[in-house]
Each structure stands twice: as C-alpha cells, then as structure tokens.
Coordinates of C-alpha atoms and ligand atoms in Angstrom, one line a residue:
M1 CA -120.3 36.3 79.6
L2 CA -121.2 33.4 77.5
N3 CA -119.2 30.8 79.2
G4 CA -120.2 26.9 78.8
K5 CA -122.9 28.2 76.1
R6 CA -123.5 25.6 73.2
I7 CA -124.2 27.9 69.9
L8 CA -125.5 26.1 66.7
L9 CA -124.9 28.7 63.8
I10 CA -126.5 28.3 60.7
V11 CA -124.5 29.9 57.5
S12 CA -127.0 30.8 54.9
G13 CA -126.0 31.7 51.5
G14 CA -125.2 35.7 51.1
I15 CA -122.4 37.9 51.3
A16 CA -122.8 38.7 54.6
A17 CA -121.6 35.0 55.4
Y18 CA -117.9 36.8 55.9
K19 CA -119.2 38.2 58.8
C20 CA -120.5 35.3 60.7
L21 CA -116.2 34.6 60.5
D22 CA -115.8 37.4 62.9
A23 CA -118.9 36.4 65.1
I24 CA -117.7 33.0 65.5
R25 CA -114.2 34.5 66.8
R26 CA -116.3 37.0 69.4
L27 CA -118.7 34.5 70.7
R28 CA -115.7 32.1 71.3
A29 CA -113.6 35.0 73.0
E30 CA -116.8 35.2 75.2
G31 CA -116.7 31.8 76.3
A32 CA -119.2 30.2 73.7
A33 CA -118.8 26.8 72.1
V34 CA -119.9 27.3 68.7
R35 CA -120.8 24.6 65.8
C36 CA -121.6 25.2 62.0
V37 CA -123.9 24.0 60.0
L38 CA -123.1 25.4 56.5
S39 CA -126.0 25.5 53.6
Q40 CA -125.3 25.2 50.2
G41 CA -126.0 28.6 49.4
G42 CA -123.3 29.8 52.4
A43 CA -120.6 27.4 51.0
R44 CA -120.7 29.9 47.8
F45 CA -119.4 32.6 50.1
V46 CA -117.3 30.8 52.8
T47 CA -115.5 27.6 53.3
P48 CA -116.1 24.8 55.6
L49 CA -112.5 25.1 56.4
A50 CA -113.1 28.7 57.6
L51 CA -115.8 27.8 60.0
A52 CA -113.9 24.8 61.0
A53 CA -110.7 26.7 61.7
L54 CA -112.4 29.2 63.4
S55 CA -115.1 27.2 65.6
G56 CA -112.4 24.4 66.3
E57 CA -115.2 21.8 65.6
K58 CA -116.4 19.7 62.3
V59 CA -118.7 21.7 60.2
Y60 CA -121.7 20.1 58.7
E61 CA -123.2 20.3 55.6
D62 CA -124.8 17.5 54.4
L63 CA -128.1 16.1 55.4
F64 CA -127.2 12.3 54.0
Q65 CA -123.5 12.0 54.7
L66 CA -123.4 8.6 56.6
T67 CA -120.4 9.5 58.5
D68 CA -121.9 13.0 59.6
E69 CA -125.6 10.9 60.4
S70 CA -123.3 8.4 62.6
E71 CA -121.6 10.8 64.4
M72 CA -124.3 13.9 64.6
G73 CA -127.6 13.4 63.2
H74 CA -129.9 16.2 62.4
I75 CA -132.1 15.7 65.6
R76 CA -129.0 15.8 67.9
L77 CA -127.4 18.5 66.0
S78 CA -130.4 20.7 66.5
R79 CA -130.9 20.0 70.1
E80 CA -127.4 19.9 71.2
A81 CA -127.3 23.7 71.3
D82 CA -128.4 26.2 73.8
L83 CA -129.3 28.7 71.5
V84 CA -129.5 28.4 67.0
L85 CA -128.1 31.3 65.5
V86 CA -129.0 32.0 62.0
A87 CA -126.6 34.2 60.4
P88 CA -126.8 35.4 57.8
A89 CA -130.4 34.2 57.5
S90 CA -131.1 35.0 53.9
A91 CA -134.7 35.7 52.4
N92 CA -134.9 32.0 51.2
I93 CA -133.8 30.2 54.6
L94 CA -136.6 32.6 56.5
A95 CA -139.1 31.5 54.1
K96 CA -138.1 27.7 54.4
M97 CA -138.6 28.3 58.1
A98 CA -141.4 30.2 57.6
H99 CA -143.1 27.2 55.9
G100 CA -141.8 24.2 57.3
L101 CA -139.3 23.1 54.3
A102 CA -136.8 20.7 55.2
D103 CA -135.1 20.5 51.9
G104 CA -131.2 20.3 53.2
L105 CA -129.3 20.2 56.6
A106 CA -129.7 24.0 57.2
A107 CA -133.4 23.7 57.1
T108 CA -134.0 20.3 58.4
V109 CA -131.9 21.5 61.4
L110 CA -134.1 24.5 62.0
L111 CA -137.5 22.2 61.4
A112 CA -136.0 19.7 64.0
T113 CA -135.0 22.0 67.0
D114 CA -136.7 22.4 70.1
K115 CA -134.5 25.3 70.6
P116 CA -134.8 29.0 70.6
V117 CA -133.7 30.5 67.7
L118 CA -131.9 34.2 66.7
A119 CA -131.8 35.1 63.1
A120 CA -129.8 37.6 61.4
P121 CA -131.8 38.6 58.3
A122 CA -129.2 39.9 55.6
M123 CA -130.5 40.2 52.0
N124 CA -131.5 43.4 49.5
V125 CA -133.3 45.5 50.0
R126 CA -136.4 44.7 47.6
M127 CA -136.1 41.2 48.7
W128 CA -136.7 42.5 52.3
N129 CA -139.4 45.0 51.4
N130 CA -141.3 42.4 49.5
A131 CA -144.8 41.7 51.2
A132 CA -143.6 37.6 51.0
T133 CA -140.8 38.5 53.1
A134 CA -143.1 40.8 55.8
A135 CA -145.0 38.1 55.8
N136 CA -142.6 35.0 56.7
L137 CA -141.2 37.3 58.9
E138 CA -144.3 37.9 60.9
L139 CA -145.2 34.6 61.3
L140 CA -141.9 33.7 62.4
R141 CA -141.8 36.2 65.2
Q142 CA -145.3 35.3 66.5
R143 CA -143.5 31.4 66.5
G144 CA -140.7 33.4 69.0
V145 CA -138.2 33.2 66.6
L146 CA -135.7 36.4 67.6
F147 CA -134.2 38.5 65.3
V148 CA -131.4 40.9 65.3
G149 CA -131.0 43.8 62.5
P150 CA -131.2 44.1 59.5
V151 CA -129.9 47.5 59.5
E152 CA -130.0 50.5 56.9
G153 CA -126.9 50.5 54.8
D154 CA -125.2 50.3 51.4
M155 CA -125.5 47.0 50.0
A156 CA -123.0 44.5 48.5
C157 CA -125.2 45.2 44.7
G158 CA -125.1 48.5 45.3
E159 CA -128.2 49.9 46.4
F160 CA -129.1 51.3 49.7
G161 CA -131.9 50.2 52.3
F162 CA -132.7 47.6 55.1
G163 CA -131.6 44.6 54.8
R164 CA -127.9 44.7 55.5
M165 CA -127.0 41.9 58.1
A166 CA -126.5 43.1 61.9
E167 CA -122.5 43.7 62.4
A168 CA -120.6 40.9 64.2
D169 CA -120.7 42.9 67.4
D170 CA -124.3 43.1 67.4
I171 CA -124.8 39.7 66.7
V172 CA -122.7 38.8 69.7
A173 CA -124.9 41.6 72.3
A174 CA -127.8 40.1 70.8
V175 CA -126.5 36.7 72.1
G176 CA -125.6 37.7 74.9
D177 CA -128.6 39.5 76.0
F178 CA -130.1 36.4 75.2
F179 CA -128.4 34.3 77.7
R180 CA -128.4 37.0 80.3
S181 CA -132.0 37.2 81.2
G182 CA -133.4 34.3 79.0
G183 CA -135.4 37.6 78.8
R184 CA -138.7 35.7 79.5
L185 CA -141.8 37.9 81.2
E186 CA -144.0 34.9 82.4
G187 CA -145.8 36.2 85.6
R188 CA -145.4 39.5 84.3
R189 CA -148.3 42.3 83.3
A190 CA -147.7 44.8 80.6
L191 CA -149.6 47.9 79.7
V192 CA -148.9 49.5 76.2
T193 CA -150.7 52.1 74.5
S194 CA -150.4 52.7 70.8
G195 CA -152.0 54.7 67.8
P196 CA -153.4 57.9 67.6
T197 CA -156.3 59.5 69.4
F198 CA -159.4 60.8 67.8
E199 CA -161.3 64.0 69.1
A200 CA -164.4 64.4 67.8
I201 CA -165.5 67.9 66.6
D202 CA -169.1 66.5 65.7
P203 CA -170.3 63.4 65.0
V204 CA -168.6 63.1 61.4
R205 CA -165.5 65.0 61.9
Y206 CA -162.6 64.6 64.4
I207 CA -158.9 65.6 65.2
A208 CA -156.8 63.0 64.6
N209 CA -152.7 62.7 64.0
R210 CA -150.4 60.6 61.8
S211 CA -149.7 58.0 64.0
S212 CA -149.8 54.5 62.6
G213 CA -149.4 52.2 65.7
K214 CA -146.7 50.2 64.3
Q215 CA -144.2 51.0 67.1
G216 CA -146.9 50.5 69.9
H217 CA -148.3 47.3 68.3
A218 CA -144.9 45.8 67.8
I219 CA -143.9 46.3 70.9
A220 CA -147.1 44.8 72.8
A221 CA -146.3 42.1 70.3
A222 CA -142.7 41.8 71.5
L223 CA -143.8 41.5 75.4
A224 CA -146.3 39.1 74.7
R225 CA -144.0 36.7 73.1
R226 CA -141.6 37.0 75.7
G227 CA -144.7 35.7 78.2
A228 CA -146.1 39.0 79.8
E229 CA -149.8 39.2 80.0
T230 CA -150.3 42.5 77.9
T231 CA -153.1 44.9 77.5
L232 CA -152.6 47.0 74.4
V233 CA -154.9 50.4 74.6
S234 CA -155.2 51.5 71.1
G235 CA -156.5 54.3 69.4
P236 CA -157.8 53.9 65.9
T237 CA -155.1 52.1 63.4
H238 CA -154.9 50.0 60.2
E239 CA -152.1 47.2 62.7
P240 CA -153.5 44.0 62.8
D241 CA -154.1 42.8 66.6
P242 CA -150.9 41.6 67.5
P243 CA -151.3 37.8 68.8
G244 CA -151.4 36.9 72.3
V245 CA -152.4 40.4 73.5
K246 CA -155.4 41.4 75.1
M247 CA -157.0 44.0 72.8
V248 CA -158.6 47.3 74.0
R249 CA -159.8 49.7 71.6
V250 CA -160.5 53.5 72.1
E251 CA -161.3 56.7 70.4
S252 CA -160.7 59.2 72.7
A253 CA -157.7 60.1 75.3
R254 CA -160.0 60.4 78.1
Q255 CA -161.3 56.6 76.7
M256 CA -157.6 55.7 76.7
L257 CA -157.1 56.8 80.4
A258 CA -159.6 55.1 81.3
A259 CA -159.1 51.7 79.6
C260 CA -155.5 52.4 81.1
Q261 CA -156.5 52.8 84.4
A262 CA -158.6 50.0 84.1
A263 CA -155.8 47.3 83.2
L264 CA -153.3 48.8 86.2
P265 CA -151.9 47.0 88.3
V266 CA -149.2 46.1 85.7
D267 CA -145.0 45.6 86.2
A268 CA -144.4 47.7 83.3
A269 CA -146.5 50.5 81.2
V270 CA -145.4 51.4 77.9
C271 CA -146.9 54.6 76.4
A272 CA -146.3 54.8 72.6
A273 CA -149.6 56.2 71.8
A274 CA -149.6 59.9 70.1
V275 CA -152.3 61.0 72.5
A276 CA -154.2 64.1 71.2
D277 CA -153.2 66.8 73.5
W278 CA -155.9 68.9 73.2
R279 CA -159.7 68.0 72.3
V280 CA -162.7 70.4 71.2
A281 CA -164.3 71.8 74.6
E282 CA -167.4 71.0 73.7
A283 CA -168.1 68.4 70.6
A284 CA -171.0 69.1 68.7
A285 CA -174.1 66.7 69.1
R286 CA -175.2 67.2 65.2
K287 CA -172.8 67.4 62.0
I288 CA -172.0 71.4 62.2
K289 CA -173.7 72.7 59.0
K290 CA -172.0 75.3 56.6
T291 CA -175.1 77.5 56.9
G292 CA -173.5 80.5 59.4
A293 CA -171.6 83.3 57.3
S294 CA -168.5 82.3 59.0
A295 CA -166.2 79.5 59.9
P296 CA -166.7 78.1 63.2
V297 CA -164.3 78.6 65.5
L298 CA -163.3 75.6 67.9
T299 CA -162.2 76.0 71.1
L300 CA -159.7 73.8 72.3
I301 CA -158.9 72.3 76.0
E302 CA -156.5 69.9 77.3
N303 CA -156.6 66.3 77.4
P304 CA -155.5 64.7 80.4
D305 CA -151.7 63.2 80.2
I306 CA -151.9 59.4 80.4
L307 CA -147.8 58.5 80.7
S308 CA -148.2 61.3 83.8
A309 CA -151.7 59.8 85.5
I310 CA -150.0 56.2 85.2
A311 CA -146.3 57.3 86.7
K312 CA -148.1 59.0 89.5
A313 CA -150.6 56.3 90.0
G314 CA -149.6 56.1 93.5
N315 CA -149.5 52.8 94.9
R316 CA -150.9 51.4 91.7
R317 CA -147.9 52.5 89.7
P318 CA -145.9 50.1 87.5
R319 CA -142.6 49.1 88.9
L320 CA -141.3 50.5 85.1
V321 CA -143.0 53.7 83.1
V322 CA -141.7 53.7 80.0
G323 CA -142.7 57.3 78.1
F324 CA -142.0 58.1 74.5
A325 CA -140.9 61.7 73.4
A326 CA -141.7 62.8 69.9
E327 CA -140.0 65.5 68.7
T328 CA -138.8 67.5 65.9
D329 CA -135.8 69.4 67.1
K330 CA -133.8 69.5 70.4
V331 CA -134.7 65.7 70.8
L332 CA -132.8 64.7 73.4
D333 CA -133.2 67.7 75.3
N334 CA -137.1 68.0 75.1
A335 CA -136.7 64.1 75.6
L336 CA -135.4 64.6 79.2
A337 CA -137.4 67.4 80.1
K338 CA -140.3 65.2 79.1
R339 CA -139.1 62.4 81.1
Q340 CA -138.5 64.6 84.8
A341 CA -142.0 66.3 83.9
K342 CA -144.0 63.4 83.5
G343 CA -142.2 61.1 86.0
C344 CA -141.4 58.4 84.0
D345 CA -138.5 56.0 84.9
W346 CA -137.3 56.1 80.8
I347 CA -138.1 57.6 77.8
V348 CA -137.7 56.5 74.4
A349 CA -136.7 59.6 72.0
N350 CA -137.4 59.7 68.4
D351 CA -136.8 62.7 66.0
V352 CA -140.2 62.5 64.1
S353 CA -139.4 65.3 61.6
P354 CA -140.8 64.5 58.0
S355 CA -137.2 63.7 56.8
T356 CA -136.7 60.8 59.1
G357 CA -140.2 59.1 58.3
A358 CA -140.6 57.6 61.5
I359 CA -144.2 58.7 61.7
G360 CA -146.3 55.9 59.7
G361 CA -143.1 54.5 58.4
D362 CA -141.5 51.1 59.1
A363 CA -138.2 52.2 60.6
N364 CA -136.9 54.0 63.6
T365 CA -134.1 55.9 65.1
V366 CA -134.1 56.1 69.0
H367 CA -132.4 57.1 71.8
L368 CA -133.3 55.4 75.5
I369 CA -132.9 57.5 78.2
T370 CA -132.8 56.1 81.4
V371 CA -131.5 57.1 84.9
E372 CA -128.0 56.2 83.8
G373 CA -127.9 58.3 80.9
V374 CA -128.6 58.2 77.1
E375 CA -127.9 55.2 74.7
N376 CA -128.1 55.9 71.1
W377 CA -129.5 52.9 68.8
P378 CA -129.0 52.4 65.3
R379 CA -131.6 53.0 63.1
M380 CA -133.6 49.9 63.3
S381 CA -137.0 48.6 62.1
K382 CA -139.5 49.3 64.6
P383 CA -140.0 45.7 65.6
A384 CA -136.2 45.4 65.9
V385 CA -136.8 48.5 68.3
A386 CA -139.7 47.1 69.9
E387 CA -137.5 43.3 70.7
R388 CA -134.8 45.6 71.9
L389 CA -136.9 47.6 74.6
A390 CA -138.6 44.3 75.7
Q391 CA -135.4 42.8 76.0
R392 CA -134.3 45.7 78.0
I393 CA -138.0 45.9 80.0
S394 CA -137.4 42.2 81.0
E395 CA -133.9 43.1 82.3
A396 CA -134.8 45.8 84.4
L397 CA -137.8 44.0 85.8
E398 CA -135.8 41.0 86.6
A399 CA -133.0 43.2 88.5
A400 CA -135.5 45.0 90.4
S401 CA -137.4 41.9 91.8
Ligands
LIG501 N1 -148.5 61.1 76.6 C1 -149.8 60.9 77.0 N2 -151.0 61.3 77.1 C2 -150.9 63.0 76.6 C3 -149.9 63.2 76.0 C4 -148.8 62.7 75.7 O1 -149.9 59.8 77.7 N3 -151.9 63.6 76.6 C5 -147.6 60.0 76.4 C6 -147.3 59.7 74.7 O2 -147.6 58.8 74.8 C7 -145.8 59.9 75.1 C8 -145.1 60.6 76.3 O3 -146.3 61.1 76.8 O4 -145.2 58.7 75.7 C9 -144.9 62.0 75.2 O5 -145.7 62.8 74.3 P1 -145.0 63.5 73.2 O6 -146.5 63.9 72.4 O7 -143.7 63.2 72.8 O8 -145.1 65.0 74.5 P2 -146.1 65.7 74.8 O9 -146.7 65.4 75.9 O10 -147.6 65.6 73.9 O11 -145.8 67.1 74.8 P3 -145.2 68.1 73.1 O12 -146.6 67.8 72.8 O13 -145.6 69.4 73.9 O14 -144.0 67.6 72.5

C-alpha cells in the first residue's frame, strides 16, 4: 500500500509516543521508509535507540549538531519526505506549528517543510478542550494540515475524554488514505447544507431546532481545503464562515431549496442541514397578539425535501449525493430506509438522542451507509468526521471519473 513512500515521523512529547513505535513497524510493513525526528519531550518517553531499531534509520534530535547538519540539514530532512507525520502531536508542538516557532529540530522541520503534514494529536482532555488549542487547530486546518484523531477514551492521567491519540492502525490507515487518492478535489464542485432552518410563525416568532451547524460547516471546510469549489447553504448558526467557501445564508427550508437548486450542477452534494419538516401554513404578516380568549392554533404543512430534490434532479443530479440521518432509535434501520426513500447514494447515520450529545456538541459517532454496506466509525470530533468524509468523497469521485 505504501511502497516507496517516504515518511518523516516527528515524535513529540507525550505518553502516547509508545504507540508510534507500533506505527513505524506497520508503516514499514506496508512498504514505507520511515525516518524519525525526536523532540526533547519525545525523548522522555521513547529512546532514539528504539526509533532507530524500528525505522532502520538514523534518528535526528538536535538542530545544532554538526554531524547531523553536514549529513542531513533540517531543510533537506523536511523536504526529503512525501509526508510529514507528527505522532504524537502534543498541544505544545501544535501551538508551535500554529505560530511558526522554530525552537528545536522538530519545530524547525515543521516550519521549513513544503510537504503535506498529518498530525495525530495527543493530550489531556482539558488541554484539548482549551480555547487556545482549539484556535491553534483551526488555524492549522485552514492551512491544510491534516489530522487523524484524537479519540475519546481513558487517559494515562486517569481522566476520561477527548485527547487520546488515534491507535497505530488508524494512523497507518490515515497515511494510506492520504496516498491512495491524494485526497484532492481541485476542479470539483461541491454543495453542502448545514444548520437548522427557521420557519416563521409571525415576524417575531419561528419554529427551529437544536442543530448547531458544526458538522455541516466542518464538511464544507474539509471539502474546500481539498480544493473543491464549495458552496455552503446554511440556516442560521453561530459558526464562523469556513475559509474558502461560498456562503449562502438562508432562513427557511424553501429558501434553502432555492439556493441549492441555484448551486447545481455540482459533483458532490452533502445534505447535513436539519431542515424543518414542517412550516406554518400561513405565517402571520403581523405579530400575533395575545388578545384572543384562546391560544392560537398553528396549522403545519410539509416542507420540500431538499435532499430528495437534489438526488432526483435528473440531469442536474450530482454524481454523489450524501444525506444524513438523525435518529433517536433504530438508527441503522431508519437510516437504511431513508437512503432508499430519498434516493441518495450514501447516508451518514447518527444517533441524536440527548445522551449522545451529538446535536450541538463537538463529537459524533456515525455510521456510513453506502451501497457496499455499513461502516461503523469510532466516536470522533466533528472536524475529524468531516475530514474522513471528505477523503471518502474524493476517492469516490476519482473512482467514478
Ligand atoms: N432533509 C432535507 N429536507 C428536508 C428534510 C430532511 O434535505 N425537508 C435531509 C437532511 O438534510 C438529511 C436527511 O434529509 O440529509 C434526513 O434528515 P432527517 O431529519 O434525519 O430525516 P427526515 O427526512 O426529516 O425524516 P424524519 O424526521 O421522519 O426522521
């Protein structure tokens, strides 16, 4: 799978560093050549000897060591790779990457490289949740850094939560994904719907739902980062506009449908919006007053189904149409039925029961349903779900062309 690929592995400080030993072994088993840079922090957790023994190559640690510089300067080190893999990527190295610090060999190589970078974050849940880390990650994502994980689980420090480094298998799979298709979407057009819709009752009141738009916006961002000309049609959210995306802001389902139809044709459409199923038959032109003796009765009528409309758009149908299925019970059965009923190619099914925290939260556990069957993805951050979905979309479009 990775024959002839050269991977520069940067090992920064963190207990998860032990997992990179297994990752090296697996990457080499797939045919890749692995060269390691060990940060000072990383050297507290794994030895250069272990890295050298597993990689079969010299390990680089010091920015100013003359023998290293004459043999392999940091610039050459950073350029002579097809992919730079940072695993574990500590909060510290991510902060250095985000802010351009070059205070050691690992950070300097990352600043000097012109190669794609894939990072596997690993840190305590509180560090992961800190606004500074989130901002650093966002910045790095915008600049095209790819991420695998982190995942949720028990931490070495005894806490539980997000921040655990992805397992070696997942890291190797992410490296494989990267090389398989290149993951690029230049020359492709994509349409994403996101957020809730608001359906007016009168000029002041409306019917809405709890969708935050986090997942849809992350998908649009991931597609745009891969080079797709991406239109994001979004209901009202507090999410910032993803960089490089053409934003179309709407309120109601009918406005969302019109905006989507105007954005066609596209190669891929992802409907992640939580579209209101019903609207008030006749929204009042003036604020409804409490004057009457009884409470007003609202008559609801069904909204158009945007996903169905896109999937059944005849010769304007995108090559790949992806829907979401928000379910609280019989998640897979209902999602499979929805895929059929709506005529989309893939459905991303997620359990939106309050206990999952999926609606409005930062993480999601999804199942990808395609014609080949059901894939159960582990619980991941919404941007990680988006990244993986974008990767799959790029592979599917490539296979179809
Ligand atoms: N969807 C849509 N337009 C609608 C309703 C839903 O485009 N009027 C899309 C959503 O964006 C999602 C998929 O259809 O991709 C499924 O949405 P979901 O809310 O899970 O299901 P519904 O079709 O609304 O069915 P139900 O509420 O009965 O579960």
